[in-house]
Tab-separated table of C-alpha atoms in Angstrom:
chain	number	residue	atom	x	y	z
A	288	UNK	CA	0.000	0.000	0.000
A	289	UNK	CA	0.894	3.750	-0.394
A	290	UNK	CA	1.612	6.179	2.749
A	291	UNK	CA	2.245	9.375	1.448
A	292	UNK	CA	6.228	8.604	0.003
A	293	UNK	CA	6.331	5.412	1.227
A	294	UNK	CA	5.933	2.523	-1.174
A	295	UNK	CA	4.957	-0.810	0.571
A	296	UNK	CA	4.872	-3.863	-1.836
A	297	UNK	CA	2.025	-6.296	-1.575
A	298	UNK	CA	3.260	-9.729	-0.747
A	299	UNK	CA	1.976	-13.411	-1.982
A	300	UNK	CA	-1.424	-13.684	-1.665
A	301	UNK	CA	-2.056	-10.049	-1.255
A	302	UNK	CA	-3.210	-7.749	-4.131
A	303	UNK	CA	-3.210	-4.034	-4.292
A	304	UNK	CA	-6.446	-1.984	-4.010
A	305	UNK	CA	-7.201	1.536	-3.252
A	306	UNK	CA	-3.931	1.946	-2.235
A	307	UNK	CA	-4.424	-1.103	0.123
A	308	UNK	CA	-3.120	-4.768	0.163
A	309	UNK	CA	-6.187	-6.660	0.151
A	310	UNK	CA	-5.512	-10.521	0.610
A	311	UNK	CA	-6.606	-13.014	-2.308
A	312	UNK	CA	-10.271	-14.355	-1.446
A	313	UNK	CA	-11.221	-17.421	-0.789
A	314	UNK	CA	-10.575	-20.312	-3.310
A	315	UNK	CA	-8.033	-18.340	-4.774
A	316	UNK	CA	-3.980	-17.504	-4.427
A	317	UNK	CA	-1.356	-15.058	-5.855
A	318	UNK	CA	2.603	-16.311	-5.691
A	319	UNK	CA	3.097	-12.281	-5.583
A	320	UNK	CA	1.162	-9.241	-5.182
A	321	UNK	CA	-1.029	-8.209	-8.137
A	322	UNK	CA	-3.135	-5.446	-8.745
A	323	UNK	CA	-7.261	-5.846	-8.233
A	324	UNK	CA	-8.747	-9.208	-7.495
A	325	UNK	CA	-8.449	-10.445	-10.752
A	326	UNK	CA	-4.350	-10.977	-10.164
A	327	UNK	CA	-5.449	-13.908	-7.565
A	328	UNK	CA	-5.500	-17.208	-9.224
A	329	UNK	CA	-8.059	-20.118	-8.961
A	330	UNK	CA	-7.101	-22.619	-7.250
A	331	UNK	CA	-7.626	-25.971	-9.037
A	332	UNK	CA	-8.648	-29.271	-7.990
A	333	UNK	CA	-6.472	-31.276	-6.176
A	334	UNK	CA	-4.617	-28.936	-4.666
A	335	UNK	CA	-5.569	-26.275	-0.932
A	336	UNK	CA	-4.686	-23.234	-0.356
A	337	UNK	CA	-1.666	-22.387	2.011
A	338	UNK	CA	0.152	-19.837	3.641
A	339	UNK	CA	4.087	-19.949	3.345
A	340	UNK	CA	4.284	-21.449	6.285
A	341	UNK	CA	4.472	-25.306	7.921
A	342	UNK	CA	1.288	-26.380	9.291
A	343	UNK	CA	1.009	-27.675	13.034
A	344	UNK	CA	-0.742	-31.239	10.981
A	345	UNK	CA	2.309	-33.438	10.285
A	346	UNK	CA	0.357	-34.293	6.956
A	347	UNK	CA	-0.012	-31.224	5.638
A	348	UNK	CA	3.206	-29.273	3.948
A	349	UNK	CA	1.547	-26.246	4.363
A	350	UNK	CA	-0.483	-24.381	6.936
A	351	UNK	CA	-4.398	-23.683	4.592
A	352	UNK	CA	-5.922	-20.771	5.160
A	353	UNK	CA	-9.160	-19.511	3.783
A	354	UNK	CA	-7.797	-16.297	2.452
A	355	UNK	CA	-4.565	-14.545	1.037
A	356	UNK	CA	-2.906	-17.873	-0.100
A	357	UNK	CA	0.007	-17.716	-1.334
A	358	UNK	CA	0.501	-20.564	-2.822
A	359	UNK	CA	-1.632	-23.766	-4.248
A	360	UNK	CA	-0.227	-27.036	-2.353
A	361	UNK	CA	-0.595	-30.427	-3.184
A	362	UNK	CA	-3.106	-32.236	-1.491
A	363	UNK	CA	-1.348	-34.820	0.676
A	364	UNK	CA	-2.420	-39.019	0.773
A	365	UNK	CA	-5.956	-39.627	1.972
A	366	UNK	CA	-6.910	-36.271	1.714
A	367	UNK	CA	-9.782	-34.737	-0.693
A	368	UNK	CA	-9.233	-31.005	-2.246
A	369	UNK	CA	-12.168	-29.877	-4.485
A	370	UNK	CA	-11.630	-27.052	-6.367
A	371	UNK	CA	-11.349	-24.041	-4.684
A	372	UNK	CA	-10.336	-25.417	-0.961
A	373	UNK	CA	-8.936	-23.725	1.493
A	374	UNK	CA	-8.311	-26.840	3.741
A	375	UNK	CA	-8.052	-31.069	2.607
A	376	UNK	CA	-10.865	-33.003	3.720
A	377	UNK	CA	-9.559	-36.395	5.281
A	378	UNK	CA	-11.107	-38.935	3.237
A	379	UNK	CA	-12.816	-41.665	5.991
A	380	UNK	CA	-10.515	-44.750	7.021
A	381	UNK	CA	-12.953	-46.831	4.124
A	382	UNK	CA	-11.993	-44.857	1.224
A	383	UNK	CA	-8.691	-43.542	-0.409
A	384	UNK	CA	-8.469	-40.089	-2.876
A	385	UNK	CA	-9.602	-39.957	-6.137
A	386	UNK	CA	-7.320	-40.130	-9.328
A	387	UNK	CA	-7.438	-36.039	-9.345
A	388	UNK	CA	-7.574	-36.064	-5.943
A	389	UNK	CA	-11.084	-33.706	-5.532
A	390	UNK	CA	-12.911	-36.138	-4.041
A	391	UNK	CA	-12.653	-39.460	-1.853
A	392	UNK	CA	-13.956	-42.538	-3.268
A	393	UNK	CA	-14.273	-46.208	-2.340
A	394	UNK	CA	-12.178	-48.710	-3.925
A	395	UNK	CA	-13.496	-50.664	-6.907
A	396	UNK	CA	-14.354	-54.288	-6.480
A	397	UNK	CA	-11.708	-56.194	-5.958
A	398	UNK	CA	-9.529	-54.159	-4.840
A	399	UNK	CA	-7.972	-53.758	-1.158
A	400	UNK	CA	-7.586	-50.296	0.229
A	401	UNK	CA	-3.602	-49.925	1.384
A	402	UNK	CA	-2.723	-49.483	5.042
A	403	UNK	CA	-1.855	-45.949	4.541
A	404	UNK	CA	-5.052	-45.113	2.214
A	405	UNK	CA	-2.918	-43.556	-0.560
A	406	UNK	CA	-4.225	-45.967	-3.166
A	407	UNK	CA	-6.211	-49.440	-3.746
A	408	UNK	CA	-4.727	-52.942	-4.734
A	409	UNK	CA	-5.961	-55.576	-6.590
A	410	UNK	CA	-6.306	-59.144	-4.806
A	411	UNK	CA	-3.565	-61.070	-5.961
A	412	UNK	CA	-3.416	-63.919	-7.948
A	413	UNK	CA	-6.269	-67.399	-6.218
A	414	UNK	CA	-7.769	-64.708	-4.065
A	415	UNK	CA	-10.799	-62.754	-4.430
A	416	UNK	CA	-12.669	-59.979	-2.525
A	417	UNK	CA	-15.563	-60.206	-0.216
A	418	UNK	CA	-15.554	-56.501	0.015
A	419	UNK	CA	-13.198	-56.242	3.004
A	420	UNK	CA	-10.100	-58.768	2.652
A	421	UNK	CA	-8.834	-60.974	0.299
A	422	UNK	CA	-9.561	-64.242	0.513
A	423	UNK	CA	-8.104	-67.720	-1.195
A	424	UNK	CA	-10.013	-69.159	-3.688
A	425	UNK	CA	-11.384	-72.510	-2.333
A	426	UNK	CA	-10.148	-76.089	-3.683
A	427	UNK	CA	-12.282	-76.495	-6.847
A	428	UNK	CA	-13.175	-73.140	-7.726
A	429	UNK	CA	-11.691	-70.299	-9.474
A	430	UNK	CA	-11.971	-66.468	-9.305
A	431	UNK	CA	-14.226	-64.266	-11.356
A	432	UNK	CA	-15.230	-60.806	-12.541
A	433	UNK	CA	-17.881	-58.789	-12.148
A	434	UNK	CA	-19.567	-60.899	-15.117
A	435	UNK	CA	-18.439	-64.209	-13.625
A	436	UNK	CA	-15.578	-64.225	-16.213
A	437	UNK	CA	-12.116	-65.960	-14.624
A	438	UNK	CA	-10.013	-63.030	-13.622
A	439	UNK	CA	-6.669	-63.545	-12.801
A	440	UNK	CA	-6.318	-60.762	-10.570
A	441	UNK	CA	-8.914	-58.207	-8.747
A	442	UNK	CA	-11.639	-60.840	-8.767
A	443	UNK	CA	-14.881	-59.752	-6.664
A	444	UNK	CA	-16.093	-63.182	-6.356
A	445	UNK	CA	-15.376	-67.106	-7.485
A	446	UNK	CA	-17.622	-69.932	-9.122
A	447	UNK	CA	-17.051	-73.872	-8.900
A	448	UNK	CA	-14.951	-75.429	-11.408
A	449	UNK	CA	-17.057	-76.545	-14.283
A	450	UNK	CA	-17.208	-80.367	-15.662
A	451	UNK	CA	-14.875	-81.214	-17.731
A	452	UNK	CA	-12.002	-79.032	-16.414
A	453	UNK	CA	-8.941	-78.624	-13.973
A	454	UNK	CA	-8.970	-75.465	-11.486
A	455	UNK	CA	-5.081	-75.616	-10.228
A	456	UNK	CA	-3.089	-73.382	-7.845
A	457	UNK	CA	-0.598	-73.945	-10.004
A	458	UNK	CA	-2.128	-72.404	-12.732
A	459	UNK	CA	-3.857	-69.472	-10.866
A	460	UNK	CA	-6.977	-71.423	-10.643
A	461	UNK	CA	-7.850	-70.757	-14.291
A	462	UNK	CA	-10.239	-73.619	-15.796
A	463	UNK	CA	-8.534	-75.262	-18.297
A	464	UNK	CA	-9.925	-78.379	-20.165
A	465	UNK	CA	-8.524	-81.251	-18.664
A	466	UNK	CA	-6.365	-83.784	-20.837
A	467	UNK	CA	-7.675	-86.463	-23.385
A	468	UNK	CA	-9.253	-89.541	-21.781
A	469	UNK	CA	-9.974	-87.723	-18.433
A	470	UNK	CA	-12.799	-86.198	-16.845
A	471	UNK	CA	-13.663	-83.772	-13.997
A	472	UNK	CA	-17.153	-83.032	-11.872
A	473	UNK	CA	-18.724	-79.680	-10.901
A	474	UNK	CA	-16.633	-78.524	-8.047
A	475	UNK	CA	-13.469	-80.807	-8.737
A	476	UNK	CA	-10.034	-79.344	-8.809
A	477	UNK	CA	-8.474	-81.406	-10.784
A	478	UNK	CA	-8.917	-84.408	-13.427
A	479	UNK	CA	-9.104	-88.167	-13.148
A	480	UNK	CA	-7.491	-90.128	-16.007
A	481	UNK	CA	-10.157	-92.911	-17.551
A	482	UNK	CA	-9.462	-96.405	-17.036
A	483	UNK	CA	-9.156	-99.455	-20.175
A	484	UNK	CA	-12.540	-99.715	-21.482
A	485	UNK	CA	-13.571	-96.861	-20.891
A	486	UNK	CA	-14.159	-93.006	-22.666
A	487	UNK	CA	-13.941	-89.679	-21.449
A	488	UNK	CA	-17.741	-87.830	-21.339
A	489	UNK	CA	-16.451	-83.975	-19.319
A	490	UNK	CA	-17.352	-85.220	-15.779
A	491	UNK	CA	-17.788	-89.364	-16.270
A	492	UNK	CA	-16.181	-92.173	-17.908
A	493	UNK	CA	-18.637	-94.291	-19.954
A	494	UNK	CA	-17.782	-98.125	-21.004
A	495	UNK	CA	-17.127	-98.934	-24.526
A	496	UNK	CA	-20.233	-99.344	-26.581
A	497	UNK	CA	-21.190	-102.509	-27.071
A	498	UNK	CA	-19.117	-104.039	-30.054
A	499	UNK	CA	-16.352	-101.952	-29.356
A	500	UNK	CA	-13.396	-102.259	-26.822
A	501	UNK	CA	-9.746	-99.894	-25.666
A	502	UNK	CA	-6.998	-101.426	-23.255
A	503	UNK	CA	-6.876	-97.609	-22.410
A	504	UNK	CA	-8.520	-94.815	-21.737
A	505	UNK	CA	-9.898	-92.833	-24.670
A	506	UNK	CA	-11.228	-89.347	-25.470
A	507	UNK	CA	-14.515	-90.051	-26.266
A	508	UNK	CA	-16.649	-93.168	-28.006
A	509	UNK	CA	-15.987	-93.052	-31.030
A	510	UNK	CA	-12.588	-93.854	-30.103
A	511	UNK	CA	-13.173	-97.435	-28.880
A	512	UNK	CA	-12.442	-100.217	-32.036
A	513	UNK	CA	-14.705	-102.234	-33.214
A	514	UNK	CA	-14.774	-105.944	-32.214
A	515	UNK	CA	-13.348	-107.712	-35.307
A	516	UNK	CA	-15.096	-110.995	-36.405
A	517	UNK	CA	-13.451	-114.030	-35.102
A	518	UNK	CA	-12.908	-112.161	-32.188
A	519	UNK	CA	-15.507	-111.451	-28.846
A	520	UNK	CA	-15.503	-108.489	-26.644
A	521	UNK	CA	-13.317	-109.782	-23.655
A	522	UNK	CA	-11.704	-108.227	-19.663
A	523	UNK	CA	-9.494	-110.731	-18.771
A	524	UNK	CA	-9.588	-111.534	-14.868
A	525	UNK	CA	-6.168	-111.947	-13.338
A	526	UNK	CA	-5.035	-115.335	-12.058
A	527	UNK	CA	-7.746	-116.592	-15.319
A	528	UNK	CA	-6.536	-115.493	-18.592
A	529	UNK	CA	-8.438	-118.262	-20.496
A	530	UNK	CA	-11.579	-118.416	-19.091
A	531	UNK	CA	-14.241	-116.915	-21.075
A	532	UNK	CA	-15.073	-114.024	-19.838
A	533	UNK	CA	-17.091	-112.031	-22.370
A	534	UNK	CA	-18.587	-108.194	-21.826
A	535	UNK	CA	-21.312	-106.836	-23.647
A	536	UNK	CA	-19.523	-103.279	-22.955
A	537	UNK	CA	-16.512	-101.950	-21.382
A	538	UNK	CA	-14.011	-104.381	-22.841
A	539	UNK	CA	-10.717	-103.861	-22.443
A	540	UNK	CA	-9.296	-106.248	-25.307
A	541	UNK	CA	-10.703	-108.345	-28.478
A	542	UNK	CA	-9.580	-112.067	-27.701
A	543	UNK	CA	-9.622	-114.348	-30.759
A	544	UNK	CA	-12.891	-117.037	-30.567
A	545	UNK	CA	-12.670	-120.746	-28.628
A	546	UNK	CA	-12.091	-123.716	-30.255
A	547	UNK	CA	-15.153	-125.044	-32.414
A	548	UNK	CA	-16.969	-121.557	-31.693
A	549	UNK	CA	-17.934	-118.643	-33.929
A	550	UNK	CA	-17.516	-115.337	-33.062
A	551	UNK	CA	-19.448	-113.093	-35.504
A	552	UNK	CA	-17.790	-109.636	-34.042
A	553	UNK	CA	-19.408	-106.450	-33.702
A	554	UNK	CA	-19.648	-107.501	-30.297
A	555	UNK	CA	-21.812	-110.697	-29.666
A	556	UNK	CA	-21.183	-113.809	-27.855
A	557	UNK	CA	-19.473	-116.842	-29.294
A	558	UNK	CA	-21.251	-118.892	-30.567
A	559	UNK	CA	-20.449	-123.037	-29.544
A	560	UNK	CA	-20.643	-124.908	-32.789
A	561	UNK	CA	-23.313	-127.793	-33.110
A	562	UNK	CA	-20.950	-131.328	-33.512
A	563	UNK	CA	-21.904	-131.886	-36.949
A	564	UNK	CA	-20.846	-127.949	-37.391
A	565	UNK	CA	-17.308	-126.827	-37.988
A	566	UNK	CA	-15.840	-122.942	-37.859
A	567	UNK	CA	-15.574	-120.899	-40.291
A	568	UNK	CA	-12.697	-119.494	-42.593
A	569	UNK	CA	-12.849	-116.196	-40.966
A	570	UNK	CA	-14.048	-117.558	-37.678
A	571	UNK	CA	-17.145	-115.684	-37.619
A	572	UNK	CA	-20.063	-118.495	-37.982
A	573	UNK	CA	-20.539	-122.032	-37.760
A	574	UNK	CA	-20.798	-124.261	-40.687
A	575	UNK	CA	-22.558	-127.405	-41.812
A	576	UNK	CA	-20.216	-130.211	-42.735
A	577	UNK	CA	-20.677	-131.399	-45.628
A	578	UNK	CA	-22.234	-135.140	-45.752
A	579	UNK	CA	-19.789	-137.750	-44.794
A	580	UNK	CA	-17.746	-135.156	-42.502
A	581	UNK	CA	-18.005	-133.989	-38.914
């Protein structure tokens, strides 16, 4: 200000008016004196106003004051500063700062606020978020999205493994068909390999079709071979190898037709011939001797 022929300069946050310092209103600050209240700057979002001084709150750089701010600070971690503040607003111990700082938000589902509230995490990796902590994904499940999609990380939820596939820690619980000739249930973590005679179906291993046999485990049906003819549909019992033993389904081998006994393939039962009958070339049917043989 002006006293007769003394000149007085205005300092920050200060500007000059009718020959007076008038300080910058609120929501505004001036890094010098200026002249009329148009020299004070707005102060923007994300940021408080401050005097040049420390403030008695360890979190704040700056001591805020409503008017003649001289400068714009930084709003510190966990605080809010909408445009135009003259103080941060502490967000609540629930929420953290937005991106721009002008407002304090919640974090977004799954996600984990941090200790000291300056930002949120996702859940890592087999965990997912019940809204407060992370938790492990159960044996047999896997995390989701929001749309029940797997999610590898931030997932807000988790869903049983479906049939037919392997949920593994190892492989951060992502479902993931299992391999040929095994199946899985609802629920199961991982997959169980399918025994001779029988063929994967996603959560079940079905016997061979009737006609058909595997010594292993296949993929599906259609991969069991047919019984050839001369040849029955056979699971051999240990300690019995040549008794008969014939399956309708689930064989495990094609064993080549008894002596005197047709075996028509595709499946069916040999067939003892009658005496006056003998085998066939291909061993597939019984034949009538002709007269004067047996």
């Amino acid at each position: 200000m002006l006293r007769q022929s003394e000149c007085v300069v205005c300092q920050a946050g200060t500007y000059i008016s009718n020959n007076q310092c008038q300080p910058c209103p609120p929501g505004t600050y001036s890094l010098s004196g200026g002249v009329g209240p148009s020299s004070c700057l707005s102060i923007g979002v994300g940021f408080y106003g401050a005097a040049n001084l420390p403030s008695v709150n360890p979190d704040l750089p700056f001591h805020p004051v409503q008017t003649g701010a001289a400068r714009q600070a930084v709003c510190p971690v966990a605080y809010a500063c909408p445009g135009g503040s003259a103080s941060p607003l502490r967000c609540p111990v629930n929420k953290v700062a937005s991106q721009d700082a002008g407002s304090c938000i919640s974090c977004s589902p799954g996600f984990l606020i941090r200790q000291n509230q300056s930002g949120c995490d996702p859940c890592p990796i087999g965990t997912y978020s019940n809204g407060t902590v992370c938790l492990d994904v159960p044996l047999g499940s896997f995390p989701v999205d929001g749309l029940g999609l797997y999610a590898l990380a931030a997932a807000v939820g988790m869903a049983p493994c479906p049939a037919g596939l392997r949920c593994l820690q190892a492989e951060g619980y992502q479902p993931i068909s299992c391999e040929p000739a095994s199946v899985s249930g609802v629920g199961q973590a991982g997959c169980t390999a399918c025994g001779p005679g029988t063929a994967a179906n996603r959560d079940q291993c079905l016997n061979c079709s009737y006609g058909t046999f595997s010594p292993v485990g296949v993929p599906s049906l259609s991969d069991c071979l047919p019984v050839s003819v001369g040849y029955y549909a056979y699971n051999p019992v240990a300690g019995e190898e040549e008794s008969l033993y014939y399956v309708a389904d689930g064989a495990t081998q094609e064993k080549a037709c008894p002596t005197r006994a047709g075996c028509p393939g595709g499946g069916r039962e040999p067939e003892l011939c009658d005496p006056n009958y003998n085998v066939s070339a291909d061993g597939g049917s019984c034949l009538e001797c002709d007269a004067g043989y047996i």
